[in-house]
XYZ file of C-alpha atoms in Angstrom:
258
model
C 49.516 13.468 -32.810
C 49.754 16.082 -29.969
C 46.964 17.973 -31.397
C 44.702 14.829 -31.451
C 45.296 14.009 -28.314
C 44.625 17.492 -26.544
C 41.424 17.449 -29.083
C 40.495 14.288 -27.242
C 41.169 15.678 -23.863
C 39.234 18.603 -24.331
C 36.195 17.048 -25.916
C 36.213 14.421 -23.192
C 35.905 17.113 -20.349
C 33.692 18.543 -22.160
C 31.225 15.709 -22.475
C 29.525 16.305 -18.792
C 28.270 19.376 -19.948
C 26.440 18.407 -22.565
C 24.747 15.207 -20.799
C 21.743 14.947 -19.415
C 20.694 15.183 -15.621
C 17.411 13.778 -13.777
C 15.611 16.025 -11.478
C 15.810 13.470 -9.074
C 14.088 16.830 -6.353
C 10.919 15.865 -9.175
C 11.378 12.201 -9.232
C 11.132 11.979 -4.849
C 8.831 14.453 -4.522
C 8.454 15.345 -0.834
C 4.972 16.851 -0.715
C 2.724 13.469 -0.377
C 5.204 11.939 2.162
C 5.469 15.874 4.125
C 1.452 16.020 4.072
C 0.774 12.845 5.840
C 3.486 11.489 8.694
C 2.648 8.341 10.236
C -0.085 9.406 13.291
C -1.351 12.066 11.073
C -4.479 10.359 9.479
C -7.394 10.255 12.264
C -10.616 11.003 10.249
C -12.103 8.569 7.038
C -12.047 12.175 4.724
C -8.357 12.572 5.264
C -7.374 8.517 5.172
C -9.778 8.546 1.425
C -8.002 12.082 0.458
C -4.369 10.470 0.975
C -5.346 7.380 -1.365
C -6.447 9.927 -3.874
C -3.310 12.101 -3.492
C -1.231 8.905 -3.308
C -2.797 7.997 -6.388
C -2.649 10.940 -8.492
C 1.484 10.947 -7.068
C 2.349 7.502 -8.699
C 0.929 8.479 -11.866
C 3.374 11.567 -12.125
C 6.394 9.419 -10.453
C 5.968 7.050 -13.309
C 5.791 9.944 -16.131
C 8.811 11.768 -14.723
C 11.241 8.492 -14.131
C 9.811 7.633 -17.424
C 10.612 10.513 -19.460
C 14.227 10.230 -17.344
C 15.086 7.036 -18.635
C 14.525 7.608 -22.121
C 17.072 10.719 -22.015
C 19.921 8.815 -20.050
C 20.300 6.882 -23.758
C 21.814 10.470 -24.839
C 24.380 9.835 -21.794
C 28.149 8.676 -21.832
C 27.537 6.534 -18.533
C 24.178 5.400 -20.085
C 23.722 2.392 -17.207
C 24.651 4.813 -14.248
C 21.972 7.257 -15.376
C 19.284 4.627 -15.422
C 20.540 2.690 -12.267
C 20.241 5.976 -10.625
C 16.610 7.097 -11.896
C 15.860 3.552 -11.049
C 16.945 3.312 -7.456
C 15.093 7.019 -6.811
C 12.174 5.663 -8.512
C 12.246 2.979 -6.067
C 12.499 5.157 -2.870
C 9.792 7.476 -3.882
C 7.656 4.420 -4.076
C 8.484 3.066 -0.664
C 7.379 6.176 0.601
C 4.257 6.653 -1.633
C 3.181 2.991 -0.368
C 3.822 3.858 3.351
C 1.169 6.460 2.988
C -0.922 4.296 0.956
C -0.727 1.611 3.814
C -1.556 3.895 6.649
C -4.897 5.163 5.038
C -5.945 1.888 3.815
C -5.370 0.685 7.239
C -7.510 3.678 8.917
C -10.071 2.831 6.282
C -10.244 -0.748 6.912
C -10.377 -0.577 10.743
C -13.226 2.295 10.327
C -15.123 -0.286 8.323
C -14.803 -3.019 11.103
C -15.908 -0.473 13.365
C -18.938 0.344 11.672
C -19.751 -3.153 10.731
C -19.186 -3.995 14.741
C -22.022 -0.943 15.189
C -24.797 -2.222 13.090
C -24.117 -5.842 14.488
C -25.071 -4.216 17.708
C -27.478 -2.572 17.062
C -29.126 -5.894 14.751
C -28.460 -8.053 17.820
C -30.438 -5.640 20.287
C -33.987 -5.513 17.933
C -33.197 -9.405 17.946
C -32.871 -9.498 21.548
C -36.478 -7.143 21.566
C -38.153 -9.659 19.035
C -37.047 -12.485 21.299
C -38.180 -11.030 24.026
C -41.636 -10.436 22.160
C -42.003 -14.178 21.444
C -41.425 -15.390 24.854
C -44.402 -13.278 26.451
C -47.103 -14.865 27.505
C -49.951 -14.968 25.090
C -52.859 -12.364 25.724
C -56.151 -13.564 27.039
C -59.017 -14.059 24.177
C -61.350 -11.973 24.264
C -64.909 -13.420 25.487
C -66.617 -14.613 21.878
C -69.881 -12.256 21.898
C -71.854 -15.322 20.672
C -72.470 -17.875 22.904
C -71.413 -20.741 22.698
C -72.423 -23.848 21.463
C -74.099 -26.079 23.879
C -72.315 -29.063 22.205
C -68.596 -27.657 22.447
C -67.526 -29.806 25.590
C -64.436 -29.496 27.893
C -62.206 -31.788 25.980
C -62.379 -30.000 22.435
C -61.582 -26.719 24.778
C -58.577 -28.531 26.142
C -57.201 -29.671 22.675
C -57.003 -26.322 21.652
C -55.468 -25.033 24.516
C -52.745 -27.976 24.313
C -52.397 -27.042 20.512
C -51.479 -23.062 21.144
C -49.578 -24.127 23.271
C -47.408 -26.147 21.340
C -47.217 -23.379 18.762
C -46.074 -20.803 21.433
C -43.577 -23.378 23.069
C -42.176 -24.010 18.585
C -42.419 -20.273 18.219
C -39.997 -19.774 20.744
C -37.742 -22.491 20.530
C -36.969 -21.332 16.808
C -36.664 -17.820 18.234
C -33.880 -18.808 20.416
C -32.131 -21.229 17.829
C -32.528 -18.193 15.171
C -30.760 -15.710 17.915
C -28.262 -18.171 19.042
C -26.947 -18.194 14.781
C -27.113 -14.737 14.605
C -25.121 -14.478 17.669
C -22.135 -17.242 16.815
C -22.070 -15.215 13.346
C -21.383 -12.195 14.954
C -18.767 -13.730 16.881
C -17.263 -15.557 13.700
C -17.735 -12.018 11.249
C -15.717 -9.947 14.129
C -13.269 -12.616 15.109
C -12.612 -12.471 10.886
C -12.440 -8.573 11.023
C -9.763 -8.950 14.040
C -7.306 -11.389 11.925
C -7.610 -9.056 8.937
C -6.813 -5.583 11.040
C -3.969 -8.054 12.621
C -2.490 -8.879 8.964
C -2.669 -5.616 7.911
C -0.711 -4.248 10.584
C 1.665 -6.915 10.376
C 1.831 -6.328 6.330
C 2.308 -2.434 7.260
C 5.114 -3.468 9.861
C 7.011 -5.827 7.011
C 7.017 -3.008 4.394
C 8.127 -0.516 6.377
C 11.050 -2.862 7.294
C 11.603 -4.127 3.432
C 11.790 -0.015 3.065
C 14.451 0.760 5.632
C 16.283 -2.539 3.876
C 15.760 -1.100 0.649
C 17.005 2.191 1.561
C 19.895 1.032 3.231
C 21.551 -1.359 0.552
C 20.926 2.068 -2.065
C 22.948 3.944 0.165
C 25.430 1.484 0.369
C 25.181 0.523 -3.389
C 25.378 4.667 -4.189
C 28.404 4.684 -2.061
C 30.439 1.770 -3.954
C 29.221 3.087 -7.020
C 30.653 6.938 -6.363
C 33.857 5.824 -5.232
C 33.736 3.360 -8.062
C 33.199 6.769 -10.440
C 35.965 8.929 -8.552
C 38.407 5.961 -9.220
C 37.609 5.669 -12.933
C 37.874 9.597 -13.209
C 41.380 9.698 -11.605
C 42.782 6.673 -13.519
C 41.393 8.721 -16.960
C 42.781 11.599 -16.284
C 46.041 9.936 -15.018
C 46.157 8.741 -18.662
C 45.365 11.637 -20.704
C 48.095 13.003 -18.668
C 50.510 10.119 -19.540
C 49.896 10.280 -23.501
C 50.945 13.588 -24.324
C 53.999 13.127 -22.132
C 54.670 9.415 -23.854
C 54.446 11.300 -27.267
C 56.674 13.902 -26.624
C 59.507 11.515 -25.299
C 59.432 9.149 -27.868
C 62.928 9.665 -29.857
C 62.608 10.243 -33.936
C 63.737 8.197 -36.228
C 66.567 9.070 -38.021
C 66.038 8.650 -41.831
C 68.079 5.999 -43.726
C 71.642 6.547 -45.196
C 71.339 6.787 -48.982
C 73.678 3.753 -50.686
Protein backbone atom coordinates (compact mmCIF):
# COMPACT_ATOMS: atom_id res chain seq x y z
CA UNK A 1 0.00 0.00 0.00
CA UNK A 2 2.98 2.30 0.87
CA UNK A 3 4.58 1.55 -2.34
CA UNK A 4 1.39 2.55 -4.30
CA UNK A 5 1.02 5.44 -2.76
CA UNK A 6 4.69 6.90 -3.13
CA UNK A 7 4.20 5.45 -6.92
CA UNK A 8 1.30 7.85 -7.05
CA UNK A 9 3.15 10.68 -5.53
CA UNK A 10 5.93 10.46 -7.71
CA UNK A 11 4.08 10.04 -10.97
CA UNK A 12 1.85 12.94 -9.98
CA UNK A 13 4.89 15.40 -9.63
CA UNK A 14 6.00 14.16 -12.37
CA UNK A 15 3.07 14.94 -14.62
CA UNK A 16 4.11 18.86 -15.22
CA UNK A 17 6.96 17.76 -16.96
CA UNK A 18 5.59 15.94 -19.40
CA UNK A 19 2.61 18.51 -20.28
CA UNK A 20 2.45 20.74 -22.73
CA UNK A 21 3.17 24.62 -22.65
CA UNK A 22 1.93 27.51 -25.15
CA UNK A 23 4.41 29.95 -26.36
CA UNK A 24 2.21 32.47 -25.30
CA UNK A 25 5.86 35.16 -26.39
CA UNK A 26 4.42 33.54 -30.16
CA UNK A 27 0.80 33.79 -29.49
CA UNK A 28 1.17 38.04 -28.44
CA UNK A 29 3.59 38.73 -30.71
CA UNK A 30 4.97 42.23 -30.06
CA UNK A 31 6.37 43.19 -33.46
CA UNK A 32 3.00 44.59 -35.27
CA UNK A 33 1.90 46.45 -32.06
CA UNK A 34 6.08 47.75 -31.51
CA UNK A 35 6.09 48.87 -35.37
CA UNK A 36 3.17 51.13 -35.29
CA UNK A 37 2.30 53.20 -31.78
CA UNK A 38 -0.64 55.29 -31.91
CA UNK A 39 0.75 58.86 -33.71
CA UNK A 40 3.04 56.82 -35.75
CA UNK A 41 1.04 56.44 -39.08
CA UNK A 42 1.23 59.95 -41.05
CA UNK A 43 1.60 58.91 -44.76
CA UNK A 44 -1.29 56.60 -46.94
CA UNK A 45 1.97 53.96 -47.80
CA UNK A 46 2.54 53.33 -44.15
CA UNK A 47 -1.45 53.44 -42.96
CA UNK A 48 -2.01 50.60 -46.34
CA UNK A 49 1.42 48.73 -45.17
CA UNK A 50 0.00 48.34 -41.44
CA UNK A 51 -3.41 46.78 -42.84
CA UNK A 52 -1.26 44.42 -44.80
CA UNK A 53 1.04 43.59 -41.84
CA UNK A 54 -2.04 43.54 -39.58
CA UNK A 55 -3.40 41.19 -41.91
CA UNK A 56 -0.77 38.80 -42.58
CA UNK A 57 -0.45 38.92 -38.22
CA UNK A 58 -4.05 37.54 -37.63
CA UNK A 59 -3.56 34.84 -39.97
CA UNK A 60 -0.46 33.50 -37.92
CA UNK A 61 -2.27 34.45 -34.41
CA UNK A 62 -5.02 32.16 -35.48
CA UNK A 63 -2.54 29.18 -36.66
CA UNK A 64 -0.45 29.40 -33.50
CA UNK A 65 -3.54 29.64 -30.78
CA UNK A 66 -4.88 27.05 -33.04
CA UNK A 67 -2.29 24.53 -33.07
CA UNK A 68 -2.17 25.50 -28.98
CA UNK A 69 -5.48 24.41 -28.32
CA UNK A 70 -5.41 21.20 -29.90
CA UNK A 71 -2.23 20.17 -27.65
CA UNK A 72 -3.77 21.42 -24.23
CA UNK A 73 -6.17 18.03 -24.81
CA UNK A 74 -2.72 16.12 -23.93
CA UNK A 75 -2.86 18.32 -20.55
CA UNK A 76 -3.90 17.31 -16.89
CA UNK A 77 -5.59 20.88 -16.37
CA UNK A 78 -7.02 20.54 -19.95
CA UNK A 79 -9.62 23.77 -19.34
CA UNK A 80 -6.80 26.00 -17.76
CA UNK A 81 -4.61 25.43 -20.81
CA UNK A 82 -7.30 26.50 -23.21
CA UNK A 83 -8.75 29.35 -20.97
CA UNK A 84 -5.29 30.60 -21.00
CA UNK A 85 -4.46 30.33 -24.91
CA UNK A 86 -7.88 31.79 -25.14
CA UNK A 87 -7.59 34.90 -23.05
CA UNK A 88 -3.89 35.61 -24.88
CA UNK A 89 -5.55 35.03 -28.07
CA UNK A 90 -7.87 37.65 -27.11
CA UNK A 91 -5.27 40.34 -26.09
CA UNK A 92 -3.20 39.90 -29.13
CA UNK A 93 -6.32 40.72 -31.01
CA UNK A 94 -7.17 43.87 -29.14
CA UNK A 95 -3.95 45.02 -30.04
CA UNK A 96 -3.87 43.77 -33.70
CA UNK A 97 -7.36 45.73 -34.11
CA UNK A 98 -5.98 48.96 -32.48
CA UNK A 99 -3.53 49.09 -35.30
CA UNK A 100 -6.01 48.04 -37.73
CA UNK A 101 -8.28 51.02 -36.53
CA UNK A 102 -5.65 53.67 -36.66
CA UNK A 103 -4.72 52.98 -40.40
CA UNK A 104 -8.16 52.53 -41.53
CA UNK A 105 -8.87 55.75 -39.91
CA UNK A 106 -5.74 57.61 -41.67
CA UNK A 107 -7.02 55.98 -44.82
CA UNK A 108 -10.48 57.06 -44.56
CA UNK A 109 -9.79 60.71 -43.59
CA UNK A 110 -7.09 60.81 -46.63
CA UNK A 111 -9.98 59.79 -48.84
CA UNK A 112 -12.30 62.66 -47.54
CA UNK A 113 -9.50 64.82 -48.11
CA UNK A 114 -9.01 64.01 -51.55
CA UNK A 115 -12.63 63.79 -52.36
CA UNK A 116 -12.90 67.52 -50.60
CA UNK A 117 -9.90 68.42 -53.39
CA UNK A 118 -11.54 67.40 -56.56
CA UNK A 119 -14.91 68.96 -55.26
CA UNK A 120 -12.89 72.10 -55.35
CA UNK A 121 -11.43 72.00 -57.94
CA UNK A 122 -15.08 70.70 -59.96
CA UNK A 123 -16.78 73.68 -58.28
CA UNK A 124 -14.11 76.31 -59.62
CA UNK A 125 -14.42 75.11 -63.70
CA UNK A 126 -18.24 75.36 -62.68
CA UNK A 127 -17.84 78.69 -61.31
CA UNK A 128 -15.61 79.49 -64.91
CA UNK A 129 -18.50 77.89 -67.07
CA UNK A 130 -20.95 80.05 -65.17
CA UNK A 131 -19.18 82.80 -65.56
CA UNK A 132 -18.95 81.98 -69.44
CA UNK A 133 -22.76 81.86 -69.74
CA UNK A 134 -23.48 85.07 -68.12
CA UNK A 135 -21.26 87.21 -70.64
CA UNK A 136 -22.77 89.20 -72.81
CA UNK A 137 -23.29 87.77 -76.22
CA UNK A 138 -20.71 88.92 -78.99
CA UNK A 139 -21.82 91.28 -81.67
CA UNK A 140 -22.78 89.48 -85.20
CA UNK A 141 -20.78 90.00 -87.54
CA UNK A 142 -22.15 92.39 -90.49
CA UNK A 143 -23.88 89.62 -93.08
CA UNK A 144 -21.64 90.32 -96.35
CA UNK A 145 -24.90 90.12 -98.38
CA UNK A 146 -27.14 92.72 -98.15
CA UNK A 147 -29.98 92.56 -97.00
CA UNK A 148 -33.25 92.07 -98.11
CA UNK A 149 -35.18 95.12 -98.85
CA UNK A 150 -38.31 93.37 -97.43
CA UNK A 151 -36.77 92.33 -93.91
CA UNK A 152 -38.44 95.25 -91.83
CA UNK A 153 -37.73 96.48 -88.23
CA UNK A 154 -40.19 94.28 -86.50
CA UNK A 155 -38.91 90.76 -87.81
CA UNK A 156 -35.32 92.34 -86.60
CA UNK A 157 -36.83 92.96 -83.21
CA UNK A 158 -38.39 89.41 -82.82
CA UNK A 159 -35.21 87.98 -83.16
CA UNK A 160 -33.50 90.08 -80.96
CA UNK A 161 -36.36 89.44 -78.21
CA UNK A 162 -35.94 85.62 -79.05
CA UNK A 163 -31.88 85.46 -78.26
CA UNK A 164 -32.59 87.04 -75.76
CA UNK A 165 -34.79 84.82 -74.11
CA UNK A 166 -32.39 81.98 -74.86
CA UNK A 167 -29.44 83.86 -73.17
CA UNK A 168 -31.70 84.98 -70.14
CA UNK A 169 -32.89 80.40 -70.06
CA UNK A 170 -29.25 79.67 -70.65
CA UNK A 171 -28.34 81.28 -67.64
CA UNK A 172 -30.99 80.74 -65.36
CA UNK A 173 -30.32 76.85 -65.78
CA UNK A 174 -26.64 77.68 -65.32
CA UNK A 175 -27.24 79.04 -61.96
CA UNK A 176 -29.94 76.37 -60.88
CA UNK A 177 -27.30 73.60 -62.24
CA UNK A 178 -24.42 75.37 -59.92
CA UNK A 179 -26.63 76.00 -57.04
CA UNK A 180 -27.19 71.58 -57.02
CA UNK A 181 -23.79 71.04 -57.47
CA UNK A 182 -23.06 73.32 -54.70
CA UNK A 183 -25.82 71.96 -51.90
CA UNK A 184 -24.29 68.41 -52.99
CA UNK A 185 -21.06 69.37 -52.07
CA UNK A 186 -22.24 70.60 -48.91
CA UNK A 187 -24.43 67.36 -48.27
CA UNK A 188 -21.28 64.75 -49.68
CA UNK A 189 -18.77 66.63 -47.06
CA UNK A 190 -21.21 67.16 -44.25
CA UNK A 191 -21.62 62.95 -44.86
CA UNK A 192 -17.73 62.55 -44.92
CA UNK A 193 -17.62 64.66 -41.47
CA UNK A 194 -20.25 62.23 -39.57
CA UNK A 195 -18.35 59.20 -40.88
CA UNK A 196 -14.60 60.54 -39.75
CA UNK A 197 -16.75 61.49 -36.41
CA UNK A 198 -18.02 57.69 -36.00
CA UNK A 199 -14.94 56.35 -36.70
CA UNK A 200 -13.16 58.14 -34.15
CA UNK A 201 -15.76 57.56 -31.76
CA UNK A 202 -15.72 53.61 -32.82
CA UNK A 203 -11.72 53.87 -32.36
CA UNK A 204 -12.31 55.63 -28.86
CA UNK A 205 -14.97 52.66 -27.71
CA UNK A 206 -12.54 49.83 -28.65
CA UNK A 207 -9.77 51.08 -27.19
CA UNK A 208 -11.88 51.37 -23.97
CA UNK A 209 -13.64 47.70 -24.48
CA UNK A 210 -9.61 46.80 -24.69
CA UNK A 211 -8.41 48.35 -21.46
CA UNK A 212 -11.86 46.54 -19.99
CA UNK A 213 -10.89 43.46 -21.52
CA UNK A 214 -7.47 43.56 -20.30
CA UNK A 215 -8.31 44.43 -16.98
CA UNK A 216 -10.99 41.69 -16.01
CA UNK A 217 -7.97 38.98 -17.60
CA UNK A 218 -5.75 40.26 -15.15
CA UNK A 219 -8.08 40.02 -12.55
CA UNK A 220 -9.55 36.65 -13.81
CA UNK A 221 -5.55 35.33 -14.14
CA UNK A 222 -5.15 36.45 -10.64
CA UNK A 223 -8.24 34.41 -9.04
CA UNK A 224 -7.38 31.70 -11.19
CA UNK A 225 -3.44 31.44 -9.89
CA UNK A 226 -4.29 31.69 -6.43
CA UNK A 227 -7.12 29.35 -7.20
CA UNK A 228 -4.08 26.84 -8.63
CA UNK A 229 -1.60 27.55 -5.59
CA UNK A 230 -4.56 26.55 -3.25
CA UNK A 231 -5.38 23.30 -5.07
CA UNK A 232 -1.52 22.49 -5.17
CA UNK A 233 -1.09 22.96 -1.36
CA UNK A 234 -4.31 21.09 -0.37
CA UNK A 235 -2.79 18.00 -2.83
CA UNK A 236 0.19 17.88 -1.51
CA UNK A 237 -1.18 18.31 2.08
CA UNK A 238 -2.86 14.97 1.22
CA UNK A 239 -0.29 12.92 -0.33
CA UNK A 240 1.42 13.88 2.77
CA UNK A 241 -1.48 12.68 5.03
CA UNK A 242 -1.88 9.09 3.28
CA UNK A 243 1.32 7.60 3.82
CA UNK A 244 1.25 8.83 7.40
CA UNK A 245 -2.64 7.45 7.79
CA UNK A 246 -1.24 4.05 6.46
CA UNK A 247 1.49 3.69 8.60
CA UNK A 248 -0.61 4.39 11.85
CA UNK A 249 -3.31 2.27 11.20
CA UNK A 250 -2.96 -0.72 13.92
CA UNK A 251 -2.95 -4.56 12.39
CA UNK A 252 -5.26 -6.81 12.95
CA UNK A 253 -4.55 -9.46 15.07
CA UNK A 254 -5.50 -12.86 13.49
CA UNK A 255 -8.32 -14.94 15.07
CA UNK A 256 -7.87 -17.45 18.01
CA UNK A 257 -8.16 -20.98 16.61
CA UNK A 258 -11.32 -22.92 18.56
Amino acid sequence: MNRFVIGLAVCLTALPAFAFSPDFKAIEDDLVPNRYPDGSIRSRSVAEQAVADVKQARTKLNEISDYSTRRCYSNFFVNSCIDDVRKAKMRQEARLRKVESQAKGFIHEDKHRIEIRKQAERDRRAAARHSEAVRPPKAEAPAPRSVPQNLNAQNAKERTAQRQARHDEAVARASAEQAARERKAAERRARAEQRAKRAQQNAAKQNARHEKAVADQKHDRKMRDERMKERSRKQAENANKKPQQAAAKPAIPPKANK
